[in-house]
PDB file of C-alpha atoms in Angstrom:
ATOM      1  CA  MET A   1     -44.126 -34.915   4.983  1.00  0.00           C
ATOM      2  CA  THR A   2     -44.498 -34.713   1.114  1.00  0.00           C
ATOM      3  CA  LYS A   3     -47.807 -32.126   1.616  1.00  0.00           C
ATOM      4  CA  ARG A   4     -45.591 -29.992   4.729  1.00  0.00           C
ATOM      5  CA  PHE A   5     -42.818 -29.189   1.492  1.00  0.00           C
ATOM      6  CA  LEU A   6     -45.468 -28.534  -1.138  1.00  0.00           C
ATOM      7  CA  ALA A   7     -47.236 -26.547   1.330  1.00  0.00           C
ATOM      8  CA  ALA A   8     -44.107 -24.523   2.128  1.00  0.00           C
ATOM      9  CA  LEU A   9     -43.372 -24.279  -1.475  1.00  0.00           C
ATOM     10  CA  VAL A  10     -46.994 -22.720  -2.415  1.00  0.00           C
ATOM     11  CA  LEU A  11     -46.566 -20.384   0.781  1.00  0.00           C
ATOM     12  CA  THR A  12     -43.053 -19.064  -0.225  1.00  0.00           C
ATOM     13  CA  PHE A  13     -44.081 -18.820  -4.054  1.00  0.00           C
ATOM     14  CA  LEU A  14     -47.534 -16.640  -2.284  1.00  0.00           C
ATOM     15  CA  SER A  15     -44.824 -14.590  -0.555  1.00  0.00           C
ATOM     16  CA  LEU A  16     -42.628 -13.725  -3.092  1.00  0.00           C
ATOM     17  CA  ALA A  17     -45.477 -12.963  -5.075  1.00  0.00           C
ATOM     18  CA  SER A  18     -47.025 -10.501  -3.221  1.00  0.00           C
ATOM     19  CA  ILE A  19     -43.806  -8.444  -2.331  1.00  0.00           C
ATOM     20  CA  ASN A  20     -44.373  -5.098  -4.083  1.00  0.00           C
ATOM     21  CA  PRO A  21     -40.835  -4.089  -5.156  1.00  0.00           C
ATOM     22  CA  ASN A  22     -42.073  -0.140  -5.322  1.00  0.00           C
ATOM     23  CA  ALA A  23     -43.248  -0.498  -1.580  1.00  0.00           C
ATOM     24  CA  SER A  24     -40.400   0.965   0.073  1.00  0.00           C
ATOM     25  CA  ALA A  25     -38.981   2.906  -3.382  1.00  0.00           C
ATOM     26  CA  HIS A  26     -38.242   6.439  -2.564  1.00  0.00           C
ATOM     27  CA  THR A  27     -38.810   9.261  -5.483  1.00  0.00           C
ATOM     28  CA  SER A  28     -36.148   9.708  -8.024  1.00  0.00           C
ATOM     29  CA  VAL A  29     -35.662  11.778 -10.954  1.00  0.00           C
ATOM     30  CA  VAL A  30     -37.361  11.173 -14.216  1.00  0.00           C
ATOM     31  CA  GLN A  31     -36.286  14.318 -16.193  1.00  0.00           C
ATOM     32  CA  THR A  32     -34.998  17.952 -15.511  1.00  0.00           C
ATOM     33  CA  THR A  33     -35.820  20.925 -17.754  1.00  0.00           C
ATOM     34  CA  PRO A  34     -33.037  22.260 -18.936  1.00  0.00           C
ATOM     35  CA  THR A  35     -31.174  18.514 -19.466  1.00  0.00           C
ATOM     36  CA  TYR A  36     -28.585  17.608 -16.596  1.00  0.00           C
ATOM     37  CA  LYS A  37     -25.186  18.600 -17.632  1.00  0.00           C
ATOM     38  CA  SER A  38     -26.522  20.680 -20.925  1.00  0.00           C
ATOM     39  CA  THR A  39     -24.597  23.744 -21.691  1.00  0.00           C
ATOM     40  CA  LEU A  40     -26.822  26.730 -22.631  1.00  0.00           C
ATOM     41  CA  SER A  41     -26.186  30.285 -24.147  1.00  0.00           C
ATOM     42  CA  GLU A  42     -28.144  32.040 -21.607  1.00  0.00           C
ATOM     43  CA  MET A  43     -29.656  31.445 -18.360  1.00  0.00           C
ATOM     44  CA  PRO A  44     -33.472  29.590 -18.865  1.00  0.00           C
ATOM     45  CA  LYS A  45     -36.633  31.595 -16.818  1.00  0.00           C
ATOM     46  CA  GLU A  46     -37.251  27.898 -15.079  1.00  0.00           C
ATOM     47  CA  ILE A  47     -35.720  25.417 -13.847  1.00  0.00           C
ATOM     48  CA  THR A  48     -38.186  22.194 -13.467  1.00  0.00           C
ATOM     49  CA  ILE A  49     -37.372  19.130 -11.990  1.00  0.00           C
ATOM     50  CA  GLU A  50     -40.105  15.830 -12.554  1.00  0.00           C
ATOM     51  CA  PHE A  51     -39.717  13.427  -9.839  1.00  0.00           C
ATOM     52  CA  THR A  52     -41.413   9.411 -10.048  1.00  0.00           C
ATOM     53  CA  ASP A  53     -43.805  10.395  -7.200  1.00  0.00           C
ATOM     54  CA  GLU A  54     -45.981  13.152  -6.221  1.00  0.00           C
ATOM     55  CA  LEU A  55     -44.756  15.630  -3.591  1.00  0.00           C
ATOM     56  CA  MET A  56     -45.863  16.325  -0.239  1.00  0.00           C
ATOM     57  CA  GLN A  57     -47.122  19.870  -0.039  1.00  0.00           C
ATOM     58  CA  LEU A  58     -47.377  20.986   3.572  1.00  0.00           C
ATOM     59  CA  ALA A  59     -49.825  23.341   4.774  1.00  0.00           C
ATOM     60  CA  GLY A  60     -48.136  27.159   5.319  1.00  0.00           C
ATOM     61  CA  SER A  61     -45.674  28.647   3.044  1.00  0.00           C
ATOM     62  CA  THR A  62     -42.629  28.433   5.613  1.00  0.00           C
ATOM     63  CA  ALA A  63     -43.684  24.433   6.097  1.00  0.00           C
ATOM     64  CA  SER A  64     -44.150  23.862   2.177  1.00  0.00           C
ATOM     65  CA  LYS A  65     -41.265  26.009   1.239  1.00  0.00           C
ATOM     66  CA  ASN A  66     -38.740  23.733   3.769  1.00  0.00           C
ATOM     67  CA  SER A  67     -40.139  20.172   2.839  1.00  0.00           C
ATOM     68  CA  ASN A  68     -39.366  20.944  -1.192  1.00  0.00           C
ATOM     69  CA  SER A  69     -36.836  22.952  -2.186  1.00  0.00           C
ATOM     70  CA  ILE A  70     -34.742  24.173  -5.043  1.00  0.00           C
ATOM     71  CA  SER A  71     -31.260  26.444  -4.577  1.00  0.00           C
ATOM     72  CA  ILE A  72     -28.841  26.976  -7.236  1.00  0.00           C
ATOM     73  CA  THR A  73     -25.641  27.931  -6.835  1.00  0.00           C
ATOM     74  CA  ALA A  74     -23.356  30.153  -9.110  1.00  0.00           C
ATOM     75  CA  PRO A  75     -19.738  29.751 -10.297  1.00  0.00           C
ATOM     76  CA  ASP A  76     -18.527  32.060  -7.774  1.00  0.00           C
ATOM     77  CA  SER A  77     -20.249  29.487  -4.761  1.00  0.00           C
ATOM     78  CA  THR A  78     -22.709  32.144  -4.682  1.00  0.00           C
ATOM     79  CA  GLU A  79     -26.519  31.369  -3.957  1.00  0.00           C
ATOM     80  CA  ILE A  80     -28.610  32.673  -6.526  1.00  0.00           C
ATOM     81  CA  GLU A  81     -31.296  34.528  -4.383  1.00  0.00           C
ATOM     82  CA  ASN A  82     -35.652  35.407  -4.894  1.00  0.00           C
ATOM     83  CA  ILE A  83     -35.802  32.529  -6.676  1.00  0.00           C
ATOM     84  CA  MET A  84     -39.872  31.790  -6.414  1.00  0.00           C
ATOM     85  CA  GLN A  85     -40.885  28.126  -6.060  1.00  0.00           C
ATOM     86  CA  THR A  86     -44.054  26.255  -7.303  1.00  0.00           C
ATOM     87  CA  VAL A  87     -44.720  22.581  -6.461  1.00  0.00           C
ATOM     88  CA  SER A  88     -47.340  20.836  -8.540  1.00  0.00           C
ATOM     89  CA  GLN A  89     -47.788  17.120  -8.216  1.00  0.00           C
ATOM     90  CA  ASN A  90     -44.813  15.061  -9.021  1.00  0.00           C
ATOM     91  CA  LEU A  91     -42.897  18.719 -10.259  1.00  0.00           C
ATOM     92  CA  ILE A  92     -41.361  21.144  -8.642  1.00  0.00           C
ATOM     93  CA  THR A  93     -40.149  24.784 -10.604  1.00  0.00           C
ATOM     94  CA  ALA A  94     -38.114  27.365  -9.790  1.00  0.00           C
ATOM     95  CA  THR A  95     -38.865  30.889 -11.411  1.00  0.00           C
ATOM     96  CA  LEU A  96     -34.974  32.158 -11.562  1.00  0.00           C
ATOM     97  CA  PRO A  97     -34.695  36.514 -11.241  1.00  0.00           C
ATOM     98  CA  ASP A  98     -33.788  38.352 -14.018  1.00  0.00           C
ATOM     99  CA  LEU A  99     -30.136  38.602 -13.401  1.00  0.00           C
ATOM    100  CA  ASN A 100     -26.718  39.148 -14.801  1.00  0.00           C
ATOM    101  CA  TYR A 101     -25.642  35.644 -14.775  1.00  0.00           C
ATOM    102  CA  LEU A 102     -21.639  34.444 -14.658  1.00  0.00           C
ATOM    103  CA  ASP A 103     -20.911  32.119 -17.457  1.00  0.00           C
ATOM    104  CA  GLY A 104     -19.485  28.804 -16.171  1.00  0.00           C
ATOM    105  CA  THR A 105     -20.769  25.720 -13.776  1.00  0.00           C
ATOM    106  CA  TYR A 106     -24.583  26.429 -11.591  1.00  0.00           C
ATOM    107  CA  VAL A 107     -25.037  23.848  -9.488  1.00  0.00           C
ATOM    108  CA  VAL A 108     -28.911  23.033  -9.052  1.00  0.00           C
ATOM    109  CA  SER A 109     -29.596  21.466  -5.341  1.00  0.00           C
ATOM    110  CA  TYR A 110     -32.982  20.137  -4.555  1.00  0.00           C
ATOM    111  CA  ARG A 111     -34.398  18.659  -1.503  1.00  0.00           C
ATOM    112  CA  VAL A 112     -38.377  17.242  -1.688  1.00  0.00           C
ATOM    113  CA  VAL A 113     -40.480  15.381   0.213  1.00  0.00           C
ATOM    114  CA  SER A 114     -42.680  12.541  -2.053  1.00  0.00           C
ATOM    115  CA  ALA A 115     -45.924  11.641  -0.689  1.00  0.00           C
ATOM    116  CA  ASP A 116     -44.361   8.365   1.416  1.00  0.00           C
ATOM    117  CA  GLY A 117     -42.720  10.907   3.686  1.00  0.00           C
ATOM    118  CA  HIS A 118     -39.519  10.757   3.136  1.00  0.00           C
ATOM    119  CA  PRO A 119     -36.702  13.175   1.946  1.00  0.00           C
ATOM    120  CA  VAL A 120     -34.831  13.334  -0.918  1.00  0.00           C
ATOM    121  CA  SER A 121     -32.005  14.884  -2.207  1.00  0.00           C
ATOM    122  CA  GLY A 122     -29.429  15.754  -4.284  1.00  0.00           C
ATOM    123  CA  SER A 123     -27.773  18.010  -7.125  1.00  0.00           C
ATOM    124  CA  TYR A 124     -26.631  18.137 -10.508  1.00  0.00           C
ATOM    125  CA  GLU A 125     -24.692  20.613 -12.959  1.00  0.00           C
ATOM    126  CA  LEU A 126     -25.891  23.345 -15.305  1.00  0.00           C
ATOM    127  CA  TYR A 127     -23.387  25.192 -17.476  1.00  0.00           C
ATOM    128  CA  LEU A 128     -23.678  28.845 -18.991  1.00  0.00           C
ATOM    129  CA  ASN A 129     -21.607  29.289 -22.263  1.00  0.00           C
ATOM    130  CA  THR A 130     -18.895  27.018 -20.590  1.00  0.00           C
ATOM    131  CA  PRO A 131     -18.086  24.700 -17.792  1.00  0.00           C
ATOM    132  CA  SER A 132     -15.899  26.330 -15.050  1.00  0.00           C
ATOM    133  CA  SER A 133     -12.457  25.296 -14.470  1.00  0.00           C
ATOM    134  CA  LYS A 134     -13.068  24.640 -11.040  1.00  0.00           C
ATOM    135  CA  LYS A 135     -14.823  21.471 -10.286  1.00  0.00           C
ATOM    136  CA  PRO A 136     -18.336  22.323  -8.081  1.00  0.00           C
ATOM    137  CA  GLU A 137     -18.796  20.497  -4.889  1.00  0.00           C
ATOM    138  CA  LEU A 138     -22.331  18.196  -5.439  1.00  0.00           C
ATOM    139  CA  HIS A 139     -24.722  17.262  -3.071  1.00  0.00           C
ATOM    140  CA  GLU A 140     -25.526  13.427  -2.685  1.00  0.00           C
ATOM    141  CA  ASP A 141     -28.231  12.584  -0.024  1.00  0.00           C
ATOM    142  CA  SER A 142     -26.296   9.813   2.364  1.00  0.00           C
ATOM    143  CA  SER A 143     -28.899   9.422   4.843  1.00  0.00           C
ATOM    144  CA  HIS A 144     -29.744   6.676   3.292  1.00  0.00           C
ATOM    145  CA  SER A 145     -27.776   3.239   4.379  1.00  0.00           C
ATOM    146  CA  PHE A 146     -27.165   0.169   1.627  1.00  0.00           C
ATOM    147  CA  PHE A 147     -29.609  -1.619   3.365  1.00  0.00           C
ATOM    148  CA  HIS A 148     -32.209   1.147   3.330  1.00  0.00           C
ATOM    149  CA  ILE A 149     -32.060   1.809  -0.044  1.00  0.00           C
ATOM    150  CA  HIS A 150     -31.829  -2.026  -1.250  1.00  0.00           C
ATOM    151  CA  GLN A 151     -34.510  -3.592   1.146  1.00  0.00           C
ATOM    152  CA  THR A 152     -36.869  -5.000  -0.907  1.00  0.00           C
ATOM    153  CA  HIS A 153     -34.211  -6.632  -2.835  1.00  0.00           C
ATOM    154  CA  LEU A 154     -32.444  -8.210  -0.033  1.00  0.00           C
ATOM    155  CA  ILE A 155     -36.031  -9.479   1.332  1.00  0.00           C
ATOM    156  CA  GLN A 156     -36.861 -10.733  -2.246  1.00  0.00           C
ATOM    157  CA  ALA A 157     -33.174 -12.623  -2.756  1.00  0.00           C
ATOM    158  CA  GLY A 158     -33.373 -13.733   1.190  1.00  0.00           C
ATOM    159  CA  ALA A 159     -37.284 -15.663  -0.201  1.00  0.00           C
ATOM    160  CA  VAL A 160     -35.653 -16.853  -2.906  1.00  0.00           C
ATOM    161  CA  LEU A 161     -33.019 -18.252  -1.102  1.00  0.00           C
ATOM    162  CA  ILE A 162     -35.794 -20.044   1.225  1.00  0.00           C
ATOM    163  CA  PHE A 163     -37.766 -21.108  -2.113  1.00  0.00           C
ATOM    164  CA  ILE A 164     -34.726 -22.891  -3.202  1.00  0.00           C
ATOM    165  CA  ALA A 165     -33.550 -24.556   0.170  1.00  0.00           C
ATOM    166  CA  LEU A 166     -37.744 -25.754   0.683  1.00  0.00           C
ATOM    167  CA  TRP A 167     -37.173 -27.077  -3.402  1.00  0.00           C
ATOM    168  CA  TRP A 168     -34.036 -28.849  -2.574  1.00  0.00           C
ATOM    169  CA  GLY A 169     -35.511 -30.355   0.459  1.00  0.00           C
ATOM    170  CA  TYR A 170     -38.528 -31.607  -0.930  1.00  0.00           C
ATOM    171  CA  ARG A 171     -36.383 -33.332  -3.642  1.00  0.00           C
ATOM    172  CA  ARG A 172     -34.139 -34.624  -1.234  1.00  0.00           C
ATOM    173  CA  PHE A 173     -36.544 -36.003   0.940  1.00  0.00           C
ATOM    174  CA  ASN A 174     -38.584 -37.740  -2.346  1.00  0.00           C
ATOM    175  CA  LYS A 175     -35.416 -39.664  -3.027  1.00  0.00           C
ATOM    176  CA  GLU A 176     -34.765 -41.179   0.031  1.00  0.00           C
ATOM    177  CA  GLN A 177     -38.398 -42.063   0.133  1.00  0.00           C
ATOM    178  CA  GLY A 178     -38.023 -44.087  -3.162  1.00  0.00           C
ATOM    179  CA  GLU A 179     -34.864 -45.482  -2.257  1.00  0.00           C
TER     180      GLU A 179
END
């Protein structure tokens, strides 16, 4: 019986060591240019978002645009049109048209599909000269449940609990055998 417990402990340890915490992780934002919530004196020519993983690029201009996109909402709640977008590995860049931009809060919204095939979306604010008095609505990605986001963590926690239970059983068995 002692050998069984020892074998179970070794197998549990090996399974814990083989769990890849990045296996089910989705891409996330590494950096934005200009930086998140920065106050600018003039509107930038480009807005770039860098992600942790390479972005999926589908064949055809319509398919690619639908899979990875940036949209920018002006302080008056209108969407800026004629934004040119490019995707290069883990970067998405929006080139802004030459316009007279209003002072206030701009909301940069993005939707990308990482190489693992999962869409990720979100938004953040930029301020031109001064933030708007009205708070803009930011888009949060609600398509992922708590379990979906923390699946790897829950599996690891379960494996640790199994390891602890087996270790406790092994110690108890040895103590009973010694009496």
